[in-house]
Amino acid sequence: MDYALQVKDLSKVFGQQRALQQVSFNVKKGEVFGFLGPSGSGKTTTVKILTGQLLQTAGEVNILGKPASKMKDADLGRIGILTDNSGLYDRMTVQQNLDFYAKLYKAAAGRVEEVLQLVGLAEDKKKPVKKLSKGMKQRVLLARAVLHKPEVLFLDEPTSALDPGNVQKMHDLLRDLNREGTTIFLTTHNMEEAAQLCDRVAFLHEGQIREMDAPNQLQRKYAKNTIHLELKNGQNETIENNPTGAERLYQYMQAEEVLAVHSDQPTLGDIFIEVTGRKLA
Amino acid sequence: MNAARISAMLVKEYHDAKSNVQVLSVVIVPIFLAILYSRMDGELDFAASFVFIMAVTFVTMYVQALLLAEEKEKNTLQVLLLSPASSADIMVGKSIISVILTVIVLVVSMLIIDVNVENPIMLSVILLVALILFVALGTLVGLLSENLVQTTVYLLPLSFVIGFGPMIQMYFSEGIVGDVLGYTPGSFMMEACLAAINGEAFSAYREDIIWLVGWTVAALVVTFITFKKKSLSK
């Protein structure tokens, strides 16, 4: 199997605090992997270790086949990073910012124009960054992160400060990038976002992975064997998915009282609460 | 080191600095002093030496520290360090703009003061050593500061002692204040510049240059260690 990321028994201790404990997972090339957890669960620490910014206390971390802590400058050219606190040179224009990074990464000629089109900022390229909205700045950051066509893209809460319209645009961009072959490692506490974008997700809680699988597999695993009925009289009823429940449903249908039938499929948020006993925040 | 990446850093610094009010305002200080001194009756050698010290203190050190601290404050330095550019590419690229600005200020100041330099080669060597020293000091201040406000807090007393040290020393030539100020880089630079301008024999200011080089080496070592300790190196 060709893996972009391999993490085995990763632990990180800060003083007395255990930030990560025996975390293990692999991310296949071309996969969108969601790393989900509330604030303080260890997501950002994991990204910092994966990108060589922080050294682990124990365990093995390989990125594109090499230990993360031994990445050379050239290896950094194979990854892209977008964190929620990434900065831009706000006195410079969008194009000046991207031209600068294109030179640092030795991106192909014409790539700046290409990514400007990709993120929908071609019309605004002459604007100083300080005059852009938060959503536009986030798109510039994404453009910068993908300028050099990274093989692995790390996104740490990429939509945390965006309105729903911009979140949708960002999701479309990420899908396009993934279709082009970029492996995406997404950390978020937004379960809806993870369900929409990720091939697989891992739930991180208090520094440990509590569950890991494809979102639909998790939904199947944690599905309740019940069906939810909405009745014409305004009442709701939950029935078991078994012969007794079928009998009950048949009765309601014969009496023409059924307005809608819903499955009780849990969301990723519901599953997270069930697994960890706490809500995401 | 990679010339293309250093050149990219330089172009970026130029675009960023040309609309940076803080940078532009510190660049004006030595030029303003040069204009002032050129209209006053007095010793031009002293005026020129003092303006040179002001140039390296206010332009080299200030600009270097401000640009670095701003990168830290805006989280762009971490992005640079996660790029394929080496730490050396980044630091050299960042330093070139403060060096270029200082050279421009030095040349303009000399033209304004119109002082006759007897030993221009030696003066150039002294200024080159001073440039390296003050780039290192500016980098150190930038590394130690978490934001621009903190940079100013560190820079003000430092630039006062170094920049105005030789002047204060004139009034406190005896006693502990004068003795301490006599060992600051500004004092050694002042003595060496005066001697080079007046064409004195090298033996007259050899000791000042040795002290200046010593300060430069010490500043480079401390800056390098700080750079490593701050986990900014790759």
Short mmCIF file of C-alpha atoms in Angstrom, two decimals:
data_model
loop_
_atom_site.label_atom_id
_atom_site.label_comp_id
_atom_site.label_asym_id
_atom_site.label_seq_id
_atom_site.Cartn_x
_atom_site.Cartn_y
_atom_site.Cartn_z
CA MET A 1 0.00 0.00 0.00
CA ASP A 2 1.27 3.47 -0.92
CA TYR A 3 0.94 5.74 2.08
CA ALA A 4 1.33 9.50 2.26
CA LEU A 5 1.41 9.48 6.07
CA GLN A 6 2.29 6.72 8.51
CA VAL A 7 1.93 7.34 12.22
CA LYS A 8 2.68 4.63 14.76
CA ASP A 9 2.36 4.90 18.55
CA LEU A 10 2.84 8.66 18.48
CA SER A 11 3.05 10.29 21.90
CA LYS A 12 3.80 13.85 22.92
CA VAL A 13 4.27 15.12 26.44
CA PHE A 14 4.49 18.82 27.41
CA GLY A 15 5.84 18.96 30.97
CA GLN A 16 3.28 16.99 33.00
CA GLN A 17 0.64 17.08 30.28
CA ARG A 18 0.22 14.19 27.85
CA ALA A 19 -0.96 15.86 24.62
CA LEU A 20 -0.92 12.68 22.50
CA GLN A 21 -0.94 9.06 23.61
CA GLN A 22 -0.12 6.13 21.34
CA VAL A 23 -1.77 7.64 18.28
CA SER A 24 -1.57 5.41 15.21
CA PHE A 25 -3.02 5.84 11.74
CA ASN A 26 -2.05 5.67 8.07
CA VAL A 27 -3.25 7.92 5.26
CA LYS A 28 -3.25 6.53 1.74
CA LYS A 29 -2.05 8.65 -1.16
CA GLY A 30 -4.98 10.51 -2.69
CA GLU A 31 -7.11 10.14 0.43
CA VAL A 32 -8.94 12.91 2.31
CA PHE A 33 -8.40 12.09 5.96
CA GLY A 34 -10.27 13.96 8.68
CA PHE A 35 -8.73 14.34 12.11
CA LEU A 36 -11.59 15.38 14.31
CA GLY A 37 -11.69 16.55 17.86
CA PRO A 38 -12.59 19.45 20.12
CA SER A 39 -10.19 22.31 20.84
CA GLY A 40 -7.29 21.08 22.94
CA SER A 41 -7.66 17.45 21.87
CA GLY A 42 -4.22 17.38 20.23
CA LYS A 43 -5.07 18.05 16.57
CA THR A 44 -2.72 20.99 16.09
CA THR A 45 0.06 19.22 18.00
CA THR A 46 -0.31 16.30 15.58
CA VAL A 47 -0.08 18.61 12.55
CA LYS A 48 3.00 20.29 13.99
CA ILE A 49 4.68 16.92 14.48
CA LEU A 50 3.64 15.71 11.03
CA THR A 51 5.10 18.82 9.42
CA GLY A 52 8.35 18.68 11.38
CA GLN A 53 7.65 21.78 13.49
CA LEU A 54 7.60 19.80 16.70
CA LEU A 55 9.44 16.68 17.80
CA GLN A 56 7.44 13.77 19.19
CA THR A 57 8.21 12.29 22.61
CA ALA A 58 7.79 8.75 21.27
CA GLY A 59 6.58 6.89 18.19
CA GLU A 60 7.22 6.94 14.47
CA VAL A 61 5.98 9.55 12.02
CA ASN A 62 6.67 9.18 8.32
CA ILE A 63 5.60 11.61 5.66
CA LEU A 64 5.94 10.48 2.04
CA GLY A 65 8.18 7.67 3.27
CA LYS A 66 10.57 9.81 5.34
CA PRO A 67 10.65 10.55 9.08
CA ALA A 68 8.93 13.92 9.61
CA SER A 69 11.70 15.13 11.92
CA LYS A 70 14.31 14.56 9.21
CA MET A 71 12.58 16.42 6.40
CA LYS A 72 15.00 18.47 4.32
CA ASP A 73 14.18 21.79 2.65
CA ALA A 74 13.43 19.96 -0.62
CA ASP A 75 10.96 17.66 1.17
CA LEU A 76 9.08 20.69 2.43
CA GLY A 77 8.43 21.54 -1.22
CA ARG A 78 6.27 18.40 -1.44
CA ILE A 79 3.84 19.47 1.24
CA GLY A 80 1.47 22.40 1.63
CA ILE A 81 0.19 23.80 4.92
CA LEU A 82 -2.76 26.01 5.73
CA THR A 83 -3.38 26.74 9.39
CA ASP A 84 -5.99 29.01 10.91
CA ASN A 85 -3.29 31.48 12.00
CA SER A 86 -1.23 31.51 8.78
CA GLY A 87 -0.32 35.06 7.83
CA LEU A 88 0.04 37.08 4.64
CA TYR A 89 1.94 40.25 3.82
CA ASP A 90 -0.99 42.60 4.05
CA ARG A 91 0.69 45.68 2.55
CA MET A 92 1.44 43.68 -0.60
CA THR A 93 -1.12 42.78 -3.25
CA VAL A 94 -2.55 39.31 -3.69
CA GLN A 95 -0.37 38.79 -6.75
CA GLN A 96 2.81 40.06 -5.05
CA ASN A 97 2.20 37.63 -2.19
CA LEU A 98 1.69 34.68 -4.53
CA ASP A 99 4.57 35.68 -6.84
CA PHE A 100 6.89 35.67 -3.84
CA TYR A 101 5.89 32.19 -2.70
CA ALA A 102 5.93 30.92 -6.29
CA LYS A 103 9.61 31.91 -6.46
CA LEU A 104 10.39 30.35 -3.08
CA TYR A 105 8.76 27.08 -4.14
CA LYS A 106 10.05 27.36 -7.71
CA ALA A 107 6.48 26.88 -8.97
CA ALA A 108 5.94 26.53 -12.71
CA ALA A 109 5.53 29.71 -14.78
CA GLY A 110 1.89 30.71 -15.05
CA ARG A 111 0.98 28.80 -11.90
CA VAL A 112 0.08 32.00 -10.01
CA GLU A 113 -2.54 32.89 -12.64
CA GLU A 114 -3.79 29.31 -12.53
CA VAL A 115 -4.33 29.28 -8.75
CA LEU A 116 -5.85 32.76 -8.84
CA GLN A 117 -8.45 31.36 -11.24
CA LEU A 118 -8.84 28.28 -9.08
CA VAL A 119 -9.64 30.28 -5.94
CA GLY A 120 -11.70 32.85 -7.85
CA LEU A 121 -9.45 35.82 -7.11
CA ALA A 122 -8.15 36.66 -10.60
CA GLU A 123 -10.18 39.88 -10.60
CA ASP A 124 -8.81 40.92 -7.21
CA LYS A 125 -5.14 40.16 -7.74
CA LYS A 126 -4.07 43.81 -7.69
CA LYS A 127 -5.77 44.49 -4.36
CA PRO A 128 -3.63 44.83 -1.23
CA VAL A 129 -4.30 41.90 1.07
CA LYS A 130 -5.31 44.25 3.90
CA LYS A 131 -8.35 45.30 1.85
CA LEU A 132 -9.67 41.76 1.42
CA SER A 133 -12.47 40.16 3.43
CA LYS A 134 -11.70 37.28 5.79
CA GLY A 135 -13.09 34.78 3.27
CA MET A 136 -10.95 36.18 0.45
CA LYS A 137 -7.84 36.10 2.65
CA GLN A 138 -8.54 32.47 3.43
CA ARG A 139 -8.72 31.77 -0.31
CA VAL A 140 -5.36 33.53 -0.82
CA LEU A 141 -3.91 31.32 1.92
CA LEU A 142 -5.25 28.24 0.18
CA ALA A 143 -3.85 29.49 -3.14
CA ARG A 144 -0.47 29.90 -1.45
CA ALA A 145 -0.66 26.41 0.07
CA VAL A 146 -1.32 24.75 -3.31
CA LEU A 147 0.89 26.94 -5.54
CA HIS A 148 3.53 24.24 -5.85
CA LYS A 149 1.02 21.38 -6.32
CA PRO A 150 1.85 19.68 -3.03
CA GLU A 151 1.51 15.94 -2.76
CA VAL A 152 0.15 16.29 0.77
CA LEU A 153 -1.90 19.24 1.96
CA PHE A 154 -2.34 19.87 5.69
CA LEU A 155 -5.37 21.93 6.55
CA ASP A 156 -5.83 22.97 10.17
CA GLU A 157 -9.35 24.33 10.71
CA PRO A 158 -9.42 25.87 7.21
CA THR A 159 -13.00 27.12 7.41
CA SER A 160 -13.18 28.09 11.08
CA ALA A 161 -13.77 31.78 10.41
CA LEU A 162 -15.72 31.59 7.15
CA ASP A 163 -19.38 32.23 6.41
CA PRO A 164 -21.43 29.38 4.85
CA GLY A 165 -21.00 30.73 1.29
CA ASN A 166 -17.23 30.81 1.56
CA VAL A 167 -17.18 27.43 3.30
CA GLN A 168 -18.94 25.94 0.27
CA LYS A 169 -16.43 27.55 -2.11
CA MET A 170 -13.55 26.22 -0.03
CA HIS A 171 -15.03 22.71 -0.05
CA ASP A 172 -15.40 22.80 -3.85
CA LEU A 173 -11.75 23.83 -4.15
CA LEU A 174 -10.59 21.04 -1.89
CA ARG A 175 -12.57 18.46 -3.86
CA ASP A 176 -10.96 19.73 -7.09
CA LEU A 177 -7.50 19.48 -5.55
CA ASN A 178 -8.17 15.99 -4.29
CA ARG A 179 -9.40 14.93 -7.74
CA GLU A 180 -6.03 16.12 -9.08
CA GLY A 181 -4.35 13.67 -6.69
CA THR A 182 -3.51 15.76 -3.62
CA THR A 183 -3.71 13.87 -0.33
CA ILE A 184 -5.52 16.02 2.21
CA PHE A 185 -5.08 15.85 5.97
CA LEU A 186 -7.88 17.91 7.46
CA THR A 187 -8.18 18.77 11.11
CA THR A 188 -11.50 20.23 12.12
CA HIS A 189 -14.09 20.24 14.84
CA ASN A 190 -16.78 20.72 12.19
CA MET A 191 -18.40 17.28 11.80
CA GLU A 192 -20.55 18.30 8.84
CA GLU A 193 -17.47 19.43 6.98
CA ALA A 194 -15.75 16.13 7.71
CA ALA A 195 -18.76 14.11 6.60
CA GLN A 196 -18.88 16.00 3.30
CA LEU A 197 -15.18 15.93 2.47
CA CYS A 198 -13.46 12.98 4.09
CA ASP A 199 -12.91 9.44 2.87
CA ARG A 200 -12.03 8.46 6.43
CA VAL A 201 -12.11 10.19 9.78
CA ALA A 202 -10.45 9.65 13.15
CA PHE A 203 -11.94 10.92 16.39
CA LEU A 204 -9.29 12.35 18.68
CA HIS A 205 -10.19 12.86 22.31
CA GLU A 206 -7.80 13.73 25.13
CA GLY A 207 -4.84 12.83 22.94
CA GLN A 208 -6.11 9.40 21.92
CA ILE A 209 -7.85 8.11 18.80
CA ARG A 210 -11.20 6.74 19.95
CA GLU A 211 -12.63 5.70 16.58
CA MET A 212 -11.49 5.65 12.97
CA ASP A 213 -13.28 4.65 9.77
CA ALA A 214 -15.15 5.96 6.72
CA PRO A 215 -18.00 8.29 7.76
CA ASN A 216 -20.67 6.00 6.22
CA GLN A 217 -19.16 2.95 7.93
CA LEU A 218 -19.26 4.74 11.26
CA GLN A 219 -22.84 5.77 10.63
CA ARG A 220 -23.72 2.14 9.94
CA LYS A 221 -21.81 0.93 12.98
CA TYR A 222 -23.50 3.37 15.32
CA ALA A 223 -26.92 3.32 13.63
CA LYS A 224 -29.81 2.81 15.98
CA ASN A 225 -32.21 0.11 14.86
CA THR A 226 -35.11 2.53 14.86
CA ILE A 227 -37.27 4.48 12.41
CA HIS A 228 -38.64 7.91 13.10
CA LEU A 229 -42.22 8.69 12.09
CA GLU A 230 -43.71 12.12 11.60
CA LEU A 231 -47.48 11.90 11.88
CA LYS A 232 -50.16 14.12 10.36
CA ASN A 233 -51.50 14.96 13.82
CA GLY A 234 -48.20 16.67 14.60
CA GLN A 235 -46.85 13.91 16.82
CA ASN A 236 -43.60 12.04 16.30
CA GLU A 237 -42.97 8.41 17.05
CA THR A 238 -39.90 6.24 17.06
CA ILE A 239 -40.46 2.58 16.20
CA GLU A 240 -38.12 -0.41 16.23
CA ASN A 241 -36.89 -1.74 12.90
CA ASN A 242 -38.40 -5.23 13.46
CA PRO A 243 -41.71 -7.10 12.81
CA THR A 244 -43.39 -5.34 15.75
CA GLY A 245 -42.32 -1.97 14.39
CA ALA A 246 -43.46 -2.99 10.89
CA GLU A 247 -46.89 -3.87 12.30
CA ARG A 248 -47.09 -0.45 13.96
CA LEU A 249 -46.02 1.34 10.77
CA TYR A 250 -48.58 -0.68 8.78
CA GLN A 251 -51.30 0.46 11.17
CA TYR A 252 -50.36 4.11 10.81
CA MET A 253 -50.21 3.78 7.03
CA GLN A 254 -53.56 2.08 6.83
CA ALA A 255 -55.03 4.93 8.84
CA GLU A 256 -53.26 7.38 6.46
CA GLU A 257 -51.65 9.11 9.43
CA VAL A 258 -48.03 9.06 8.20
CA LEU A 259 -46.57 12.38 7.03
CA ALA A 260 -42.90 11.26 6.74
CA VAL A 261 -40.64 8.35 7.60
CA HIS A 262 -37.00 8.98 8.56
CA SER A 263 -34.20 6.60 9.37
CA ASP A 264 -32.46 7.31 12.66
CA GLN A 265 -28.98 7.52 11.09
CA PRO A 266 -26.57 9.23 13.48
CA THR A 267 -24.49 12.16 12.37
CA LEU A 268 -20.72 12.16 12.97
CA GLY A 269 -21.43 14.60 15.82
CA ASP A 270 -23.80 12.09 17.44
CA ILE A 271 -21.21 9.35 17.07
CA PHE A 272 -18.50 11.55 18.56
CA ILE A 273 -20.66 12.19 21.62
CA GLU A 274 -21.40 8.49 21.95
CA VAL A 275 -17.73 7.55 21.66
CA THR A 276 -16.22 10.26 23.85
CA GLY A 277 -19.09 11.27 26.08
CA ARG A 278 -18.66 14.93 25.23
CA LYS A 279 -19.71 17.46 22.62
CA LEU A 280 -17.40 19.13 20.18
CA ALA A 281 -16.63 22.78 20.85
CA MET B 1 22.25 29.27 -0.17
CA ASN B 2 20.06 29.82 -3.19
CA ALA B 3 20.43 33.10 -5.09
CA ALA B 4 16.95 32.92 -6.65
CA ARG B 5 15.29 32.53 -3.25
CA ILE B 6 17.41 35.29 -1.67
CA SER B 7 16.46 37.53 -4.58
CA ALA B 8 12.77 36.62 -4.08
CA MET B 9 13.11 37.57 -0.39
CA LEU B 10 14.69 40.88 -1.36
CA VAL B 11 11.91 41.74 -3.83
CA LYS B 12 9.32 40.81 -1.21
CA GLU B 13 11.04 42.98 1.42
CA TYR B 14 11.15 45.88 -1.04
CA HIS B 15 7.40 45.61 -1.82
CA ASP B 16 6.60 45.29 1.87
CA ALA B 17 8.95 48.00 3.16
CA LYS B 18 8.09 50.70 0.62
CA SER B 19 4.69 51.22 2.24
CA ASN B 20 5.84 50.55 5.79
CA VAL B 21 5.52 53.87 7.63
CA GLN B 22 7.69 52.72 10.55
CA VAL B 23 10.56 51.81 8.25
CA LEU B 24 10.30 55.03 6.26
CA SER B 25 10.23 57.14 9.41
CA VAL B 26 13.43 55.65 10.89
CA VAL B 27 15.22 56.09 7.55
CA ILE B 28 14.58 59.83 7.74
CA VAL B 29 16.28 60.29 11.16
CA PRO B 30 19.97 60.18 10.07
CA ILE B 31 19.26 62.20 6.91
CA PHE B 32 17.52 64.85 8.99
CA LEU B 33 20.52 64.94 11.34
CA ALA B 34 22.90 65.23 8.37
CA ILE B 35 20.95 68.24 7.05
CA LEU B 36 20.99 69.78 10.52
CA TYR B 37 24.73 69.30 11.03
CA SER B 38 25.58 70.56 7.53
CA ARG B 39 24.01 73.92 8.46
CA MET B 40 25.77 74.21 11.80
CA ASP B 41 29.23 75.53 12.36
CA GLY B 42 31.37 72.81 13.83
CA GLU B 43 33.59 69.88 13.21
CA LEU B 44 32.39 68.00 10.15
CA ASP B 45 34.37 64.87 11.03
CA PHE B 46 32.47 64.56 14.31
CA ALA B 47 29.15 65.32 12.60
CA ALA B 48 29.75 62.68 9.93
CA SER B 49 30.82 60.04 12.46
CA PHE B 50 27.79 60.74 14.62
CA VAL B 51 25.45 60.47 11.62
CA PHE B 52 27.09 57.15 10.62
CA ILE B 53 26.37 55.76 14.09
CA MET B 54 22.80 57.02 13.83
CA ALA B 55 22.46 55.36 10.42
CA VAL B 56 23.52 51.92 11.61
CA THR B 57 21.57 52.25 14.85
CA PHE B 58 18.33 53.61 13.46
CA VAL B 59 18.31 52.17 9.96
CA THR B 60 20.21 48.87 10.12
CA MET B 61 19.24 47.74 13.61
CA TYR B 62 15.75 49.22 13.72
CA VAL B 63 14.67 48.10 10.26
CA GLN B 64 16.11 44.61 10.73
CA ALA B 65 14.35 44.20 14.10
CA LEU B 66 11.05 45.67 12.91
CA LEU B 67 10.86 43.51 9.78
CA LEU B 68 11.68 40.33 11.68
CA ALA B 69 9.30 41.06 14.56
CA GLU B 70 6.52 41.82 12.09
CA GLU B 71 7.07 38.46 10.40
CA LYS B 72 6.69 36.82 13.79
CA GLU B 73 3.66 38.88 14.78
CA LYS B 74 1.83 38.08 11.54
CA ASN B 75 2.81 34.40 11.54
CA THR B 76 4.56 34.69 8.20
CA LEU B 77 7.98 33.67 9.54
CA GLN B 78 6.72 30.19 10.38
CA VAL B 79 5.32 29.89 6.85
CA LEU B 80 8.73 30.85 5.46
CA LEU B 81 10.45 28.29 7.64
CA LEU B 82 8.06 25.61 6.37
CA SER B 83 8.99 26.45 2.78
CA PRO B 84 11.89 24.91 0.83
CA ALA B 85 13.94 28.08 1.47
CA SER B 86 16.77 27.45 3.93
CA SER B 87 17.15 29.42 7.16
CA ALA B 88 20.20 31.08 5.61
CA ASP B 89 18.21 32.12 2.48
CA ILE B 90 15.56 33.66 4.69
CA MET B 91 17.87 35.51 7.07
CA VAL B 92 20.25 36.76 4.36
CA GLY B 93 17.31 37.82 2.17
CA LYS B 94 15.76 39.66 5.10
CA SER B 95 19.04 41.40 5.99
CA ILE B 96 19.83 42.71 2.52
CA ILE B 97 17.05 45.29 2.55
CA SER B 98 18.24 46.88 5.81
CA VAL B 99 21.82 46.89 4.48
CA ILE B 100 20.76 48.52 1.18
CA LEU B 101 18.70 51.14 3.00
CA THR B 102 21.64 51.90 5.31
CA VAL B 103 24.09 52.24 2.41
CA ILE B 104 21.71 54.67 0.68
CA VAL B 105 21.34 56.68 3.92
CA LEU B 106 25.14 56.69 4.47
CA VAL B 107 25.86 57.91 0.94
CA VAL B 108 23.14 60.58 1.06
CA SER B 109 24.34 61.73 4.51
CA MET B 110 27.95 61.98 3.32
CA LEU B 111 26.88 64.02 0.31
CA ILE B 112 24.87 66.34 2.53
CA ILE B 113 27.60 66.83 5.17
CA ASP B 114 30.25 67.02 2.43
CA VAL B 115 33.09 65.89 4.67
CA ASN B 116 36.54 65.19 3.25
CA VAL B 117 37.49 61.58 4.03
CA GLU B 118 41.27 61.03 4.12
CA ASN B 119 41.08 57.23 4.26
CA PRO B 120 37.89 56.11 2.45
CA ILE B 121 38.95 52.45 2.26
CA MET B 122 39.42 52.18 6.02
CA LEU B 123 36.17 54.07 6.59
CA SER B 124 34.38 51.58 4.29
CA VAL B 125 35.84 48.66 6.26
CA ILE B 126 34.69 50.19 9.56
CA LEU B 127 31.20 50.78 8.20
CA LEU B 128 31.05 47.24 6.78
CA VAL B 129 31.95 45.74 10.18
CA ALA B 130 29.40 48.05 11.82
CA LEU B 131 26.74 46.97 9.31
CA ILE B 132 27.30 43.30 10.16
CA LEU B 133 27.26 44.09 13.89
CA PHE B 134 24.01 46.05 13.72
CA VAL B 135 22.30 43.52 11.42
CA ALA B 136 23.12 40.91 14.07
CA LEU B 137 21.84 43.14 16.90
CA GLY B 138 18.66 43.94 14.96
CA THR B 139 18.10 40.25 14.25
CA LEU B 140 18.63 39.46 17.94
CA VAL B 141 16.08 42.06 19.03
CA GLY B 142 13.62 40.78 16.38
CA LEU B 143 14.08 37.20 17.59
CA LEU B 144 13.60 38.11 21.24
CA SER B 145 10.48 40.22 20.59
CA GLU B 146 7.09 38.58 20.27
CA ASN B 147 5.54 41.58 18.54
CA LEU B 148 6.24 45.08 17.24
CA VAL B 149 5.44 46.81 20.52
CA GLN B 150 7.97 44.67 22.35
CA THR B 151 10.53 45.42 19.63
CA THR B 152 10.20 49.14 20.27
CA VAL B 153 10.53 48.57 24.03
CA TYR B 154 13.83 46.73 23.48
CA LEU B 155 15.12 49.05 20.75
CA LEU B 156 14.63 52.39 22.46
CA PRO B 157 17.10 51.94 25.35
CA LEU B 158 19.50 49.99 23.15
CA SER B 159 19.61 52.61 20.41
CA PHE B 160 19.87 55.38 23.00
CA VAL B 161 22.91 53.81 24.67
CA ILE B 162 24.60 52.85 21.40
CA GLY B 163 23.55 55.82 19.27
CA PHE B 164 23.91 58.62 21.80
CA GLY B 165 26.55 56.86 23.93
CA PRO B 166 29.51 58.71 22.38
CA MET B 167 27.77 62.07 22.95
CA ILE B 168 26.83 61.27 26.53
CA GLN B 169 30.37 60.08 27.12
CA MET B 170 31.65 63.54 26.22
CA TYR B 171 29.80 64.96 29.22
CA PHE B 172 30.60 62.06 31.56
CA SER B 173 34.16 61.39 30.48
CA GLU B 174 35.16 60.54 34.02
CA GLY B 175 33.47 58.13 36.34
CA ILE B 176 31.63 54.86 35.86
CA VAL B 177 29.13 56.15 33.26
CA GLY B 178 31.91 57.33 30.99
CA ASP B 179 33.89 54.13 31.53
CA VAL B 180 30.93 51.88 30.67
CA LEU B 181 29.90 53.94 27.65
CA GLY B 182 33.51 53.82 26.47
CA TYR B 183 33.09 50.08 25.87
CA THR B 184 29.89 50.30 23.83
CA PRO B 185 30.13 49.63 20.08
CA GLY B 186 29.04 53.20 19.34
CA SER B 187 32.10 54.61 21.12
CA PHE B 188 34.54 52.35 19.27
CA MET B 189 32.82 53.12 15.98
CA MET B 190 32.97 56.86 16.66
CA GLU B 191 36.71 56.76 17.44
CA ALA B 192 37.48 54.60 14.42
CA CYS B 193 35.38 56.72 12.01
CA LEU B 194 36.96 59.96 13.26
CA ALA B 195 40.44 58.52 12.77
CA ALA B 196 39.68 57.22 9.27
CA ILE B 197 38.11 60.52 8.20
CA ASN B 198 41.14 62.44 9.47
CA GLY B 199 43.60 60.00 7.93
CA GLU B 200 45.28 59.05 11.17
CA ALA B 201 47.76 56.17 11.27
CA PHE B 202 46.14 52.73 11.65
CA SER B 203 47.90 52.20 14.98
CA ALA B 204 45.85 55.09 16.39
CA TYR B 205 42.54 53.23 16.01
CA ARG B 206 43.61 49.59 15.71
CA GLU B 207 42.30 48.89 19.20
CA ASP B 208 38.90 50.42 18.38
CA ILE B 209 38.58 48.20 15.33
CA ILE B 210 39.55 45.10 17.32
CA TRP B 211 36.86 45.95 19.88
CA LEU B 212 34.33 46.56 17.11
CA VAL B 213 35.15 43.21 15.49
CA GLY B 214 34.93 41.57 18.94
CA TRP B 215 31.46 43.05 19.45
CA THR B 216 30.47 41.83 15.98
CA VAL B 217 31.64 38.26 16.60
CA ALA B 218 29.92 38.20 20.01
CA ALA B 219 26.67 39.56 18.52
CA LEU B 220 26.74 36.99 15.70
CA VAL B 221 27.31 34.11 18.15
CA VAL B 222 24.54 35.25 20.52
CA THR B 223 22.15 35.79 17.59
CA PHE B 224 22.93 32.36 16.15
CA ILE B 225 22.36 30.66 19.53
CA THR B 226 19.11 32.57 20.02
CA PHE B 227 17.98 31.59 16.52
CA LYS B 228 18.57 27.92 17.38
CA LYS B 229 16.97 28.20 20.81
CA LYS B 230 13.87 29.85 19.41
CA SER B 231 13.46 26.74 17.22
CA LEU B 232 13.43 28.86 14.11
CA SER B 233 16.20 26.98 12.39
CA LYS B 234 15.48 23.96 10.26
#
